[in-house]
CSV table of C-alpha atoms in Angstrom, one decimal:
chain,number,residue,atom,x,y,z
A,292,MET,CA,38.2,-22.6,-0.5
A,293,ILE,CA,36.8,-19.1,-1.0
A,294,GLY,CA,39.1,-16.6,0.0
A,295,VAL,CA,38.1,-13.6,2.5
A,296,PRO,CA,40.4,-10.3,2.4
A,297,SER,CA,43.4,-9.1,5.1
A,298,THR,CA,45.6,-6.5,5.1
A,299,ARG,CA,49.2,-6.9,5.0
A,300,PRO,CA,51.5,-6.2,7.7
A,301,GLY,CA,52.6,-2.5,7.1
A,302,GLY,CA,48.9,-1.3,5.9
A,303,ARG,CA,49.0,-2.8,2.4
A,304,ALA,CA,46.4,-3.5,-0.1
A,305,PRO,CA,44.6,-6.5,1.5
A,306,VAL,CA,45.3,-9.8,-0.2
A,307,CYS,CA,42.9,-12.6,-0.6
A,308,ARG,CA,43.5,-15.6,2.0
A,309,PRO,CA,41.4,-19.0,2.0
A,310,VAL,CA,39.3,-19.7,4.4
A,311,PRO,CA,37.4,-23.5,4.2
A,312,ALA,CA,34.1,-23.6,3.1
A,313,SER,CA,33.0,-25.9,5.7
A,314,ARG,CA,33.7,-22.9,7.8
A,315,LEU,CA,31.2,-20.0,6.3
A,316,GLN,CA,27.7,-20.9,7.7
A,317,ASP,CA,24.6,-19.4,6.9
A,318,TRP,CA,23.2,-16.8,9.9
A,319,GLN,CA,19.8,-19.1,9.3
A,320,GLY,CA,20.2,-22.9,11.5
A,321,GLY,CA,24.2,-23.1,10.3
A,322,ARG,CA,23.2,-24.0,7.1
A,323,PRO,CA,26.8,-24.2,4.6
A,324,THR,CA,26.2,-21.0,2.3
A,325,GLY,CA,24.9,-22.0,-1.2
A,326,THR,CA,22.2,-23.8,0.7
A,327,GLU,CA,18.9,-21.7,1.3
A,328,PRO,CA,15.6,-22.3,0.1
A,329,ALA,CA,15.2,-21.0,-2.7
A,330,GLY,CA,11.7,-19.1,-1.4
A,331,PRO,CA,11.8,-16.3,1.7
A,332,GLU,CA,10.8,-18.8,4.7
A,333,ARG,CA,7.9,-18.9,7.1
A,334,THR,CA,8.1,-19.0,10.6
A,335,SER,CA,5.2,-19.5,12.6
A,336,MET,CA,6.4,-15.8,15.0
A,337,SER,CA,5.4,-13.9,11.1
A,338,GLN,CA,1.7,-12.7,10.6
A,339,PRO,CA,0.3,-15.0,7.8
A,340,TYR,CA,-1.3,-13.1,5.0
A,341,PRO,CA,-4.9,-12.3,4.4
A,342,ALA,CA,-7.0,-14.8,2.7
A,343,GLU,CA,-7.4,-14.2,-1.1
A,344,SER,CA,-11.4,-13.4,-0.5
A,345,SER,CA,-9.7,-10.8,1.4
A,346,ARG,CA,-7.5,-9.4,-0.1
A,347,ILE,CA,-9.6,-9.5,-3.5
A,348,ALA,CA,-12.4,-7.6,-1.9
A,349,ALA,CA,-9.2,-4.6,-0.7
A,350,ILE,CA,-8.8,-5.1,-4.1
A,351,LEU,CA,-12.6,-3.5,-4.7
A,352,ALA,CA,-12.7,-1.6,-1.9
A,353,HIS,CA,-10.0,0.6,-2.9
A,354,LEU,CA,-11.2,0.6,-6.8
A,355,SER,CA,-14.4,1.2,-6.6
A,356,ALA,CA,-14.7,4.3,-5.5
A,357,PRO,CA,-12.4,5.6,-8.7
A,358,ILE,CA,-14.5,3.3,-10.9
A,359,ALA,CA,-18.3,4.6,-9.6
A,360,ALA,CA,-16.7,8.2,-9.6
A,361,ILE,CA,-16.2,8.3,-13.1
A,362,LEU,CA,-19.5,6.4,-13.8
A,363,SER,CA,-21.4,9.1,-11.6
A,364,ALA,CA,-19.6,11.5,-12.0
A,365,GLY,CA,-18.4,11.7,-8.6
A,366,LEU,CA,-22.2,11.2,-6.3
A,367,LEU,CA,-21.2,7.4,-6.0
A,368,SER,CA,-18.0,7.0,-4.9
A,369,LEU,CA,-18.4,6.0,-1.5
A,370,VAL,CA,-21.2,3.3,-2.5
A,371,GLY,CA,-18.6,0.6,-3.1
A,372,PRO,CA,-16.5,1.0,-0.2
A,373,LEU,CA,-19.3,0.9,2.3
A,374,LEU,CA,-21.0,-2.3,0.8
A,375,VAL,CA,-17.5,-3.8,0.6
A,376,TRP,CA,-17.6,-2.4,4.5
A,377,LEU,CA,-20.8,-3.6,5.0
A,378,VAL,CA,-20.4,-7.6,3.3
A,379,LYS,CA,-16.3,-8.1,4.9
A,380,LYS,CA,-16.9,-6.1,8.7
A,381,ASP,CA,-16.2,-9.8,9.9
A,382,ASP,CA,-12.5,-9.9,8.0
A,383,PRO,CA,-10.3,-7.7,9.3
A,384,PHE,CA,-7.9,-6.5,6.0
A,385,ALA,CA,-10.6,-5.7,4.0
A,386,ARG,CA,-12.5,-3.2,6.8
A,387,ARG,CA,-9.7,-1.3,7.0
A,388,ALA,CA,-9.7,-1.2,3.1
A,389,ALA,CA,-12.6,-0.2,3.2
A,390,ALA,CA,-12.7,1.9,5.9
A,391,GLY,CA,-9.9,4.0,4.6
A,392,ALA,CA,-11.2,4.4,1.0
A,393,PHE,CA,-14.9,5.6,2.7
A,394,ASN,CA,-13.2,7.6,4.5
A,395,PHE,CA,-10.6,9.3,1.7
A,396,ASN,CA,-14.1,9.2,-0.4
A,397,LEU,CA,-16.0,11.4,3.0
A,398,SER,CA,-12.9,14.2,2.6
A,399,PHE,CA,-13.0,14.5,-0.9
A,400,TRP,CA,-16.7,14.7,-1.2
A,401,VAL,CA,-16.7,18.4,1.2
A,402,LEU,CA,-13.8,18.7,-0.8
A,403,PHE,CA,-16.0,18.9,-4.0
A,404,ILE,CA,-18.3,20.6,-3.0
A,405,VAL,CA,-15.5,23.5,-1.5
A,406,SER,CA,-15.4,23.5,-4.9
A,407,TRP,CA,-18.8,23.3,-6.8
A,408,ILE,CA,-19.7,26.2,-4.0
A,409,LEU,CA,-16.5,27.9,-5.4
A,410,ILE,CA,-17.4,27.9,-8.8
A,411,PHE,CA,-20.9,30.2,-8.4
A,412,THR,CA,-18.7,33.0,-7.2
A,413,VAL,CA,-16.3,35.5,-9.4
A,414,VAL,CA,-13.7,34.3,-8.7
A,415,GLY,CA,-13.7,31.1,-7.5
A,416,ILE,CA,-13.3,29.7,-11.2
A,417,LEU,CA,-10.0,30.3,-11.2
A,418,VAL,CA,-9.7,28.7,-8.2
A,419,ALA,CA,-12.4,25.8,-8.1
A,420,ILE,CA,-11.5,24.0,-11.4
A,421,PRO,CA,-7.7,23.9,-10.4
A,422,LEU,CA,-9.1,23.1,-7.1
A,423,MET,CA,-11.3,20.2,-9.1
A,424,ILE,CA,-8.1,18.9,-11.5
A,425,ALA,CA,-6.3,18.7,-8.4
A,426,LEU,CA,-8.7,16.7,-6.5
A,427,PHE,CA,-9.3,13.9,-9.2
A,428,VAL,CA,-5.2,13.7,-10.0
A,429,VAL,CA,-4.8,13.2,-6.1
A,430,SER,CA,-7.8,10.4,-5.7
A,431,ALA,CA,-7.0,8.4,-8.9
A,432,TRP,CA,-4.0,8.4,-7.8
A,433,CYS,CA,-4.7,7.4,-3.7
A,434,HIS,CA,-6.6,4.4,-4.4
A,435,ILE,CA,-4.4,2.8,-7.2
A,436,LYS,CA,-1.9,2.9,-4.8
A,437,GLY,CA,-4.3,1.1,-2.1
A,438,ALA,CA,-5.5,-1.2,-4.7
A,439,VAL,CA,-1.8,-2.2,-5.0
A,440,ARG,CA,-0.9,-2.5,-2.3
A,441,ALA,CA,-3.7,-4.8,-1.4
A,442,SER,CA,-2.6,-6.6,-3.7
A,443,ASN,CA,0.4,-7.4,-2.2
A,444,ASN,CA,-1.5,-8.2,1.6
A,445,ARG,CA,-0.1,-4.4,2.3
A,446,ALA,CA,-2.0,-2.6,4.3
A,447,TYR,CA,-2.2,1.1,3.1
A,448,ASP,CA,-3.2,4.4,5.6
A,449,TYR,CA,-5.0,6.8,3.6
A,450,PRO,CA,-4.3,10.6,3.7
A,451,PHE,CA,-7.0,13.0,4.7
A,452,GLN,CA,-9.6,11.1,6.3
A,453,LEU,CA,-12.3,12.3,7.6
A,454,ARG,CA,-12.3,9.0,10.1
A,455,VAL,CA,-15.7,7.6,9.9
A,456,LEU,CA,-15.6,3.9,9.9
A,457,SER,CA,-13.2,1.5,11.6
């Protein structure tokens, strides 16, 4: 038997009174405590996880942009997510990830162009260099976070998006 706290008359410290284990029921289906399945149960009402190929395509969409940006000095960062979007257009999970990565990169392309324009002004270098560094750090952080979420079968909504693809 397992003890359950109760209070003594007069409001003194709680004491344990025995309760038969047969009365302790789990909230799922009336099973006695300790007989639950080891992992989480999937019911018919729960949404199925995306297929493995969808998950890999979503991770690729998130990571292709920063890899291409590093290899091409930022010029090809839109190509990876766009290719994933074109190839996996019929897969909702991969399409959403690729569209988000593309839209996010498009927004950051505009900000990088503004930074380059600022570099050619006299005062702009003081603003443009820190802005470019901040943009790179935020971009890398968001892409890595998106890839981690995709690997866990969760969607990621990027901040600062110019919505072009959906």
